[in-house]
Coordinates of C-alpha atoms and ligand atoms in Angstrom, one line a residue:
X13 CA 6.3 -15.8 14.7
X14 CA 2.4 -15.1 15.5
X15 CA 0.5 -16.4 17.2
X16 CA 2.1 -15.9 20.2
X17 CA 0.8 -17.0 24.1
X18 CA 0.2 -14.6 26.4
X19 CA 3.0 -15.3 28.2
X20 CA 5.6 -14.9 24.9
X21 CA 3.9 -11.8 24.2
X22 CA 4.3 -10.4 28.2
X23 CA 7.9 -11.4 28.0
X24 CA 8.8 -9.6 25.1
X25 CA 6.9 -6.3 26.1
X26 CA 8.4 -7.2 29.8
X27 CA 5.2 -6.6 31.4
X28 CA 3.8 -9.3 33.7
X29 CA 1.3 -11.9 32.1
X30 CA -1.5 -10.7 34.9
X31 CA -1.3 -7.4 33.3
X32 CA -1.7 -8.1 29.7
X33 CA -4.5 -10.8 30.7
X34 CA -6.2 -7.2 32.0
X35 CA -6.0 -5.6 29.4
X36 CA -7.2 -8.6 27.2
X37 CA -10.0 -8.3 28.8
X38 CA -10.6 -4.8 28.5
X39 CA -10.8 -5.8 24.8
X40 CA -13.1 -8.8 24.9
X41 CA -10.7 -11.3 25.4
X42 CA -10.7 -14.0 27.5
X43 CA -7.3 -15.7 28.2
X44 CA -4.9 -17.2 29.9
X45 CA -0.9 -17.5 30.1
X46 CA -1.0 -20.1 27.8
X47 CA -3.6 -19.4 25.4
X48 CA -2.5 -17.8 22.0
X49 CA -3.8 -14.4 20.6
X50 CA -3.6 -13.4 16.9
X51 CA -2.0 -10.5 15.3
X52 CA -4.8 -8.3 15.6
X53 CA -4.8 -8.7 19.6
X54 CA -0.4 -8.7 19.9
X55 CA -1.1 -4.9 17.7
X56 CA -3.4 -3.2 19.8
X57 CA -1.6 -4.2 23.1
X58 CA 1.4 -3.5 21.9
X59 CA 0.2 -0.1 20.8
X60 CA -0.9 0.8 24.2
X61 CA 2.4 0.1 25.5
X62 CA 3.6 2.8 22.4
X63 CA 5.0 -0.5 20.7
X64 CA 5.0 -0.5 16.6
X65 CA 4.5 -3.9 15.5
X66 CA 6.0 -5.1 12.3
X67 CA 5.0 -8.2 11.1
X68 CA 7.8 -9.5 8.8
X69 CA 6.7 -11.0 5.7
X70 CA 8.3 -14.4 4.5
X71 CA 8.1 -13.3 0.7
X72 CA 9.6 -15.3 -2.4
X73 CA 11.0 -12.9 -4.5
X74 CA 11.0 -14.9 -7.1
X75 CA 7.0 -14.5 -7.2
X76 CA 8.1 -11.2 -8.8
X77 CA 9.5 -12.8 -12.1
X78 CA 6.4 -15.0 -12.7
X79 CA 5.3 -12.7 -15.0
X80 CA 4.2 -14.9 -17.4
X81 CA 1.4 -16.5 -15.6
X82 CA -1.1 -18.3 -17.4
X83 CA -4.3 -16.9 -18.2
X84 CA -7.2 -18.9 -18.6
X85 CA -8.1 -18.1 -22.9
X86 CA -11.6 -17.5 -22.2
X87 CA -10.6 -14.2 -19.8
X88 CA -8.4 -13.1 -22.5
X89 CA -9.8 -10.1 -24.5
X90 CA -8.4 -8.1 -27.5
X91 CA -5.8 -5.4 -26.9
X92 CA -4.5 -2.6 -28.8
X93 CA -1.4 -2.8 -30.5
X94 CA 1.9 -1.3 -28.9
X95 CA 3.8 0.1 -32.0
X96 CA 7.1 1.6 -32.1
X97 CA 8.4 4.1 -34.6
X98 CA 12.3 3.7 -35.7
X99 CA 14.5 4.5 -38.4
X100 CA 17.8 6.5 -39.7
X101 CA 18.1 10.3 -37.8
X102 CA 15.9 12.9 -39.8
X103 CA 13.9 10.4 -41.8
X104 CA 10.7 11.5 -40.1
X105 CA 10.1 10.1 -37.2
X106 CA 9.3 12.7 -35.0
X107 CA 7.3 14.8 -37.4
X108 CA 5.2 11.0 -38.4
X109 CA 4.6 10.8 -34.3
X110 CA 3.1 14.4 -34.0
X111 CA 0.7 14.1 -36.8
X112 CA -0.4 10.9 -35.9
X113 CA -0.8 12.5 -32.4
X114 CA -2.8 15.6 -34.1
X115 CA -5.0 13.4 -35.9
X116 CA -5.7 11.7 -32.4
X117 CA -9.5 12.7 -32.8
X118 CA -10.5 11.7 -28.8
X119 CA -7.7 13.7 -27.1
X120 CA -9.5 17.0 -29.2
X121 CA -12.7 16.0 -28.0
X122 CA -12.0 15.4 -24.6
X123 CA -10.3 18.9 -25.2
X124 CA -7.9 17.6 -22.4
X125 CA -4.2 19.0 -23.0
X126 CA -1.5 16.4 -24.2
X127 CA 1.0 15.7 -22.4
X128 CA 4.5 14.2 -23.1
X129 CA 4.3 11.2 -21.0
X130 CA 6.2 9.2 -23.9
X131 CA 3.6 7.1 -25.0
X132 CA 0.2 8.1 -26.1
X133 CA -2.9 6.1 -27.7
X134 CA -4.9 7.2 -30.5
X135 CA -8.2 5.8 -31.8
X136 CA -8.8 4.8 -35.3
X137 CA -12.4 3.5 -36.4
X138 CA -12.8 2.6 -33.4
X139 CA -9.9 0.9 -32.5
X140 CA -6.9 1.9 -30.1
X141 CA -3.6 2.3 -30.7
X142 CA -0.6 2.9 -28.8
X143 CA 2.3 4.7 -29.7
X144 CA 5.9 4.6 -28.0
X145 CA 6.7 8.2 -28.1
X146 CA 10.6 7.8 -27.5
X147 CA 11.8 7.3 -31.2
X148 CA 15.0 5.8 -32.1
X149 CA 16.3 2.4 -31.5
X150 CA 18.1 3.7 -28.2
X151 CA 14.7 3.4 -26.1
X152 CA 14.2 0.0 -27.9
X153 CA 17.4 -1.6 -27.3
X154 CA 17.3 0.2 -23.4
X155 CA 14.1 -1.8 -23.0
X156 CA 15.0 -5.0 -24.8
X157 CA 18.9 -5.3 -22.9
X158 CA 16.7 -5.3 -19.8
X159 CA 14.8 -8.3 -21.0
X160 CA 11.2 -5.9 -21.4
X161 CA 9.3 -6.3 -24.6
X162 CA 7.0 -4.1 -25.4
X163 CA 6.6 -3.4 -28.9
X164 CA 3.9 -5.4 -31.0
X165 CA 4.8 -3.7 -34.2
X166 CA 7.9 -1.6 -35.5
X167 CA 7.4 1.2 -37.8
X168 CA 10.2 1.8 -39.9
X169 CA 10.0 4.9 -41.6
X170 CA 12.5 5.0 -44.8
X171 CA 12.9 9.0 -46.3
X172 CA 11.9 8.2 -50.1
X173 CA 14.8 10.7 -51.0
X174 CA 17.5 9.3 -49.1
X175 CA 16.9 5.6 -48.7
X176 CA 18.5 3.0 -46.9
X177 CA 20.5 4.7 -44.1
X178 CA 22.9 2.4 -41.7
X179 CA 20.3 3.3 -38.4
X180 CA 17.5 2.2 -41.3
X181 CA 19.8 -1.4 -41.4
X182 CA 20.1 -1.0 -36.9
X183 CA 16.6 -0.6 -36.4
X184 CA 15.4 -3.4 -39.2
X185 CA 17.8 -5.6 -37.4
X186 CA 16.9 -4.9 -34.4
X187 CA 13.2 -5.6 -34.5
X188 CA 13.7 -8.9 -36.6
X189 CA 16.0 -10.0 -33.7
X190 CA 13.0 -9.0 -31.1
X191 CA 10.8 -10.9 -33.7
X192 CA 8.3 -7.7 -34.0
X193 CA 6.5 -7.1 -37.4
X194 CA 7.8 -4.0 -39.8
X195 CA 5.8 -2.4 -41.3
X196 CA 7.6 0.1 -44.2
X197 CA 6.4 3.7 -44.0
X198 CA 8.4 5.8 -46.9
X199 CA 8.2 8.8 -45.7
X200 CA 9.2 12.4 -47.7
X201 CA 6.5 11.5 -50.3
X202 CA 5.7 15.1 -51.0
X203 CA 9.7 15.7 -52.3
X204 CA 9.9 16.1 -56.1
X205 CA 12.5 13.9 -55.7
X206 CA 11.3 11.0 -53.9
X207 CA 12.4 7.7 -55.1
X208 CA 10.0 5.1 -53.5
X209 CA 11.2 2.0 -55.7
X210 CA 15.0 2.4 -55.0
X211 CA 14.0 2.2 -51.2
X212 CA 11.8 -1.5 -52.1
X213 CA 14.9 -2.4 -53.8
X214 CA 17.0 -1.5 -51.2
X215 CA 15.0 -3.0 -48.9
X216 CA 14.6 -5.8 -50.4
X217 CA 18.3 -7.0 -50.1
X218 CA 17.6 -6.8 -46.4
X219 CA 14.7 -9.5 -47.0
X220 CA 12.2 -7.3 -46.4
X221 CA 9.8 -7.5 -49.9
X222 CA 7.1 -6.0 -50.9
X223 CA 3.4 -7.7 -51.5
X224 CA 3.6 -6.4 -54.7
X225 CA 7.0 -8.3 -55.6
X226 CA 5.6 -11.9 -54.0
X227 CA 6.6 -10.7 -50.5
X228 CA 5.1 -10.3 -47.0
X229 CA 6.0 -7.0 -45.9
X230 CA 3.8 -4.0 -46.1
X231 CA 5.0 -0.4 -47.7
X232 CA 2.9 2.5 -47.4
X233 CA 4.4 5.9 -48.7
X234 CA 3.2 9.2 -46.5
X235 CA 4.5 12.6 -46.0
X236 CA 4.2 13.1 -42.6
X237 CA 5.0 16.6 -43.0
X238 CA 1.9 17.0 -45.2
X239 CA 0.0 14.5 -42.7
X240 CA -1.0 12.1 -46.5
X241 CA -1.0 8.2 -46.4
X242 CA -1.6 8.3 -42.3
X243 CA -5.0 6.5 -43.0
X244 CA -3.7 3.6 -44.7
X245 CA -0.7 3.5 -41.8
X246 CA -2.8 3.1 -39.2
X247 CA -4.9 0.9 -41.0
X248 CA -1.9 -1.1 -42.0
X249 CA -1.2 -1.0 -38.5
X250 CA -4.7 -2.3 -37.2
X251 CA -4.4 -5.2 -40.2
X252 CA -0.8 -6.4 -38.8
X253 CA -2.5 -6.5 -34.6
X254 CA -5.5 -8.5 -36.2
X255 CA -3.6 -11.2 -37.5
X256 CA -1.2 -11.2 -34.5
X257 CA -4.4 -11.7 -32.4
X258 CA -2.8 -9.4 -29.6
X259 CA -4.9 -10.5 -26.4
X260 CA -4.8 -10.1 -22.8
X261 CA -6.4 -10.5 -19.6
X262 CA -7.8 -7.2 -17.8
X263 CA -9.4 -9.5 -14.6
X264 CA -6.1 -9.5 -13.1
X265 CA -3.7 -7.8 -11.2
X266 CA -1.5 -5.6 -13.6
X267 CA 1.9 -6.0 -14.7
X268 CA 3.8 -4.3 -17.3
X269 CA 7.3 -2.1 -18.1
X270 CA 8.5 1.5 -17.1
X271 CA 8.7 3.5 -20.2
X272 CA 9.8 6.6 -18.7
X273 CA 11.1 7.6 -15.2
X274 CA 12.1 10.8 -13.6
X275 CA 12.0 12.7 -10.1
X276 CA 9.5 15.6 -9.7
X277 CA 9.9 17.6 -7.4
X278 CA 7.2 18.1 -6.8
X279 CA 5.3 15.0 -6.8
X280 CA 8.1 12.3 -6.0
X281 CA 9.1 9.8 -7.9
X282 CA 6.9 10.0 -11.4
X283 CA 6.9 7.4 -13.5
X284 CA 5.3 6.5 -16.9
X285 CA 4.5 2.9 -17.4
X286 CA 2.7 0.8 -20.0
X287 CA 0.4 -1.6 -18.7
X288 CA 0.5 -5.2 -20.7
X289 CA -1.2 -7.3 -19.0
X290 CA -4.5 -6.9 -16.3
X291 CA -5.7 -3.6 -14.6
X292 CA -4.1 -1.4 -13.2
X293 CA -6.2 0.8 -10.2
X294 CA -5.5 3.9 -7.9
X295 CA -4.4 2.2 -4.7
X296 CA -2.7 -0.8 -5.9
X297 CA 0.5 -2.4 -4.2
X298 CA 3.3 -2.1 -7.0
X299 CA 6.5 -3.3 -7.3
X300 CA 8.6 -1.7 -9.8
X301 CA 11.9 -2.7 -10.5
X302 CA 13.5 -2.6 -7.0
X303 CA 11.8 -0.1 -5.7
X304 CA 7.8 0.0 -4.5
X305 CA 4.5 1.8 -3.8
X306 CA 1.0 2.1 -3.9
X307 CA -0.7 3.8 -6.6
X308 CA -1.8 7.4 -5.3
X309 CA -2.4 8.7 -8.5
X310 CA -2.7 7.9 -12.7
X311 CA -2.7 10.3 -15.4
X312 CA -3.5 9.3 -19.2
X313 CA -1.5 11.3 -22.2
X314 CA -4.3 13.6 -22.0
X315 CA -3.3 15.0 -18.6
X316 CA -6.6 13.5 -17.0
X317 CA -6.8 11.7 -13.6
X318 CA -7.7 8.4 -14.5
X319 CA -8.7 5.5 -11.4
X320 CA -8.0 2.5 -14.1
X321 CA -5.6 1.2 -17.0
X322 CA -6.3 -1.5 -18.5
X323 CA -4.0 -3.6 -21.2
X324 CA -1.5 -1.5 -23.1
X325 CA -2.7 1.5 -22.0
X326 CA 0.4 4.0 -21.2
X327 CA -0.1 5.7 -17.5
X328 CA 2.0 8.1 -15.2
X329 CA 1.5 6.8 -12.0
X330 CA 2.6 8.6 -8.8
X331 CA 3.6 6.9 -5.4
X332 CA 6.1 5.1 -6.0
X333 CA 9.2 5.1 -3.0
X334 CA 11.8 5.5 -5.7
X335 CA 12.6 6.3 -9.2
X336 CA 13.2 3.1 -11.2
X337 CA 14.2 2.7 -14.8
X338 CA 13.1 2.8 -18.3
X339 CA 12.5 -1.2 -19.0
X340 CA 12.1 -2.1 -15.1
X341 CA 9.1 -4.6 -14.9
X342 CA 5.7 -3.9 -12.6
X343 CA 3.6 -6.1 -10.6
X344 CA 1.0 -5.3 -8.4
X345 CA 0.1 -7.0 -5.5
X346 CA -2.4 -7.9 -3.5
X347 CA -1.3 -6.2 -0.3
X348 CA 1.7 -3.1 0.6
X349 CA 3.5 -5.2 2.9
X350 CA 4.1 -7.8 0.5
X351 CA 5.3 -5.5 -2.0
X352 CA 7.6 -4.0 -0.3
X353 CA 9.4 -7.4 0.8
X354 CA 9.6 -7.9 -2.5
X355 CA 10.8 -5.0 -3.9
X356 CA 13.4 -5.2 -0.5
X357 CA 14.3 -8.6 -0.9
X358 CA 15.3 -7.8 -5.0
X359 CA 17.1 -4.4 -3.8
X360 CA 19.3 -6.4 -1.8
X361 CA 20.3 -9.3 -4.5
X362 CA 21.2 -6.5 -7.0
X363 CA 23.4 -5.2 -4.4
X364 CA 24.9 -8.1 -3.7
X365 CA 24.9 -8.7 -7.4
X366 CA 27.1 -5.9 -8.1
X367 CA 29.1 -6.3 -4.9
X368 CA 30.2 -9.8 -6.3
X369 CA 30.7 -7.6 -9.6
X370 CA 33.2 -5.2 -8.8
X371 CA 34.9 -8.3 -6.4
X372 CA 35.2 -10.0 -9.6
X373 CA 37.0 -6.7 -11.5
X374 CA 39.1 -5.9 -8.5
X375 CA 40.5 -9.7 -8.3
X376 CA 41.1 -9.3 -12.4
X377 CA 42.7 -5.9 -11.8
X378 CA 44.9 -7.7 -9.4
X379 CA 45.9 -11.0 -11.6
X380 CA 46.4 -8.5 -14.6
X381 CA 49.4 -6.5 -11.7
X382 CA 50.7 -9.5 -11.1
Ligands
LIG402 P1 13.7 12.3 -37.1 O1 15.1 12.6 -36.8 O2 13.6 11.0 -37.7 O3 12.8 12.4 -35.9 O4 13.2 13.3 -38.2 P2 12.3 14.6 -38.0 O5 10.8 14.3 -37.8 O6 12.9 15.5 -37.0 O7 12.4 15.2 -39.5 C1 13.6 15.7 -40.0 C2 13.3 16.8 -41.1 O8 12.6 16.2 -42.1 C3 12.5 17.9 -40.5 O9 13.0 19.1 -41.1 C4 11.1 17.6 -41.0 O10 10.3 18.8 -41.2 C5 11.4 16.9 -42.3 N1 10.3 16.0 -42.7 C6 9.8 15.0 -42.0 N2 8.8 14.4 -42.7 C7 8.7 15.0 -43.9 C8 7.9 14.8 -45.0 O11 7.0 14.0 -45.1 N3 8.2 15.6 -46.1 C9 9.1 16.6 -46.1 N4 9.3 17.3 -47.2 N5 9.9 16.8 -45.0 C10 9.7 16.0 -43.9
LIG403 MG1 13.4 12.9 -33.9

């Protein structure tokens, strides 16, 4: 433990005491055999004797899952809303997320090239919104079994022509269980034969009624494939963040969920994460999941080096030791060393985690011989 005396620190480099007193002194530093000297001092003698120190870092891992601190309400700011888009296979989904993307009037400006980084944000009158760009309940459920919530508001887009499908039922259920508004897109509007009010009525049976029929949810038929009724989706969409009053701080250190990681090789580990809470900078200390890093570089969804993302803004962010996974949380920290305890100390409780796992199975694969 630091400090040390002179004479701990001579003992463990097995020098004599009169000789490390020299070269004390050689830096400025008066002492003697008993006399302590910080960390600083034990570094740069010990480098001249070609010794690395490593200070080890008493870390509580725990300080990892206190995500949830408490922010003081006058630093919380309005954020954009995080919406996902879900609903039966071939209803739309992936043609409603490209034309919301080509209406995305700032990433034409900026002339910058999109980039599939599986989330993107859009602006409309002013206003940002983010879009989850991994459609289908799969990436929902991924993120929600691993205890990460980031969806504000689900999309559920309902093909006028085909109605309520059983991944239509899945993905309604799915987001009432996670408690995140719906808001109805029918989609297929264009088809001669679209049948909006069967798909109210269908809907209705799964509680989910119309304004016009004395209930809460909101309906708003598009064709996606013709790019009509986006307008009134997004501002459907803006409506449903106001009165959820999404906030959040941005004068903090960041923390937030992995949407998307993958190895590059490149550029390492690359990993595309959605900021919730705080800011996130080029340099930070991160922990992610069990792995760690520091910050080298962000991209936006425009492809542009960015040096800050604040909340729910969707990054890729290089430097990270490893590749972690889709619903892993982040935290920044305020310094590497601490981070990587962290992230060192939760590597090695999953692993003893799963060691007691498959300890457990082998034992029940043994009482089940017997
Ligand atoms: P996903 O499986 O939900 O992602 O569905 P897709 O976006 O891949 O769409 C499935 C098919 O429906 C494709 O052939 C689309 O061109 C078509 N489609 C999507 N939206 C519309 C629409 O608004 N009108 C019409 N006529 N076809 C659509
Ligand atoms: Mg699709």
């Amino acid at each position: 433990s630091v400090p040390l005396t002179v004479g701990e620190l001579a003992k463990r480099l097995k020098k004599e005491p009169s000789e490390i007193i020299k070269k004390l002194m050689l830096l400025g530093i008066m002492a003697n055999i008993n006399q302590e000297v910080d960390m600083d001092a034990i570094t740069l003698i010990a480098e001249e004797y070609g010794v690395e120190v490593e200070q080890k870092v008493e870390v509580d891992e725990t300080e990892f899952e206190q995500i949830e601190e408490q922010d003081d309400p006058d630093q919380l700011q309005e954020r954009p809303p995080v919406v996902t888009v879900m609903g039966h296979v071939d209803h739309g989904k992936t043609t409603l997320l490209d034309a919301i993307r080509h209406t995305n009037v700032t990433a034409q400006e900026a002339g910058g090239i999109t980039q599939h980084i599986g989330a993107y944000q859009v602006e409309y009158e002013q206003k940002k919104i983010t879009f989850l760009d991994t459609p289908g309940h799969e990436a929902f459920t991924t993120m929600r079994a691993r205890g990460a919530q980031v969806t504000d508001i689900a999309i559920i887009v309902v093909a006028a022509d085909d109605g309520v499908m059983p991944q239509t039922r899945e993905a309604i259920n799915h987001a009432q269980a996670a408690k995140v508004p719906i808001i109805v897109a029918i989609n297929k509007m264009d088809k001669p034969e679209a049948n909006p009010e069967k798909v109210k009525q269908e809907l209705m049976e799964l509680n989910l009624v119309p304004e016009e029929w004395g209930g809460d949810t909101i309906f708003v038929p598009i064709s996606a494939l013709k790019g009509e009724g986006l307008d009134e989706l997004m501002e459907m969409v803006l409506l449903v963040a106001e009165m959820e009053e999404l906030k959040a701080n941005p004068d903090r250190l960041a923390t937030g969920t992995v949407i998307e990681a993958k190895l590059d090789k490149g550029k390492g580990p690359v990993a595309t994460v959605l900021v919730q809470n705080g800011t996130l900078r080029v340099g930070d200390p991160i922990v992610v999941g069990n792995t760690f890093g520091r910050v080298r570089a962000m991209t936006n969804d425009n492809g542009q080096r960015i040096k800050e993302a604040g909340p729910s803004t969707p990054v890729e962010i290089i430097g990270l030791q490893d590749v972690p996974q889709a619903g892993d949380q982040f935290k920044v920290f305020e310094d590497e060393k601490k981070a990587r305890a962290i992230a060192e100390a939760r590597a090695e409780k999953q692993k003893q985690k799963e060691l007691a796992q498959t300890q457990r199975v082998s034992l029940e694969e043994l009482f089940q011989q017997i």
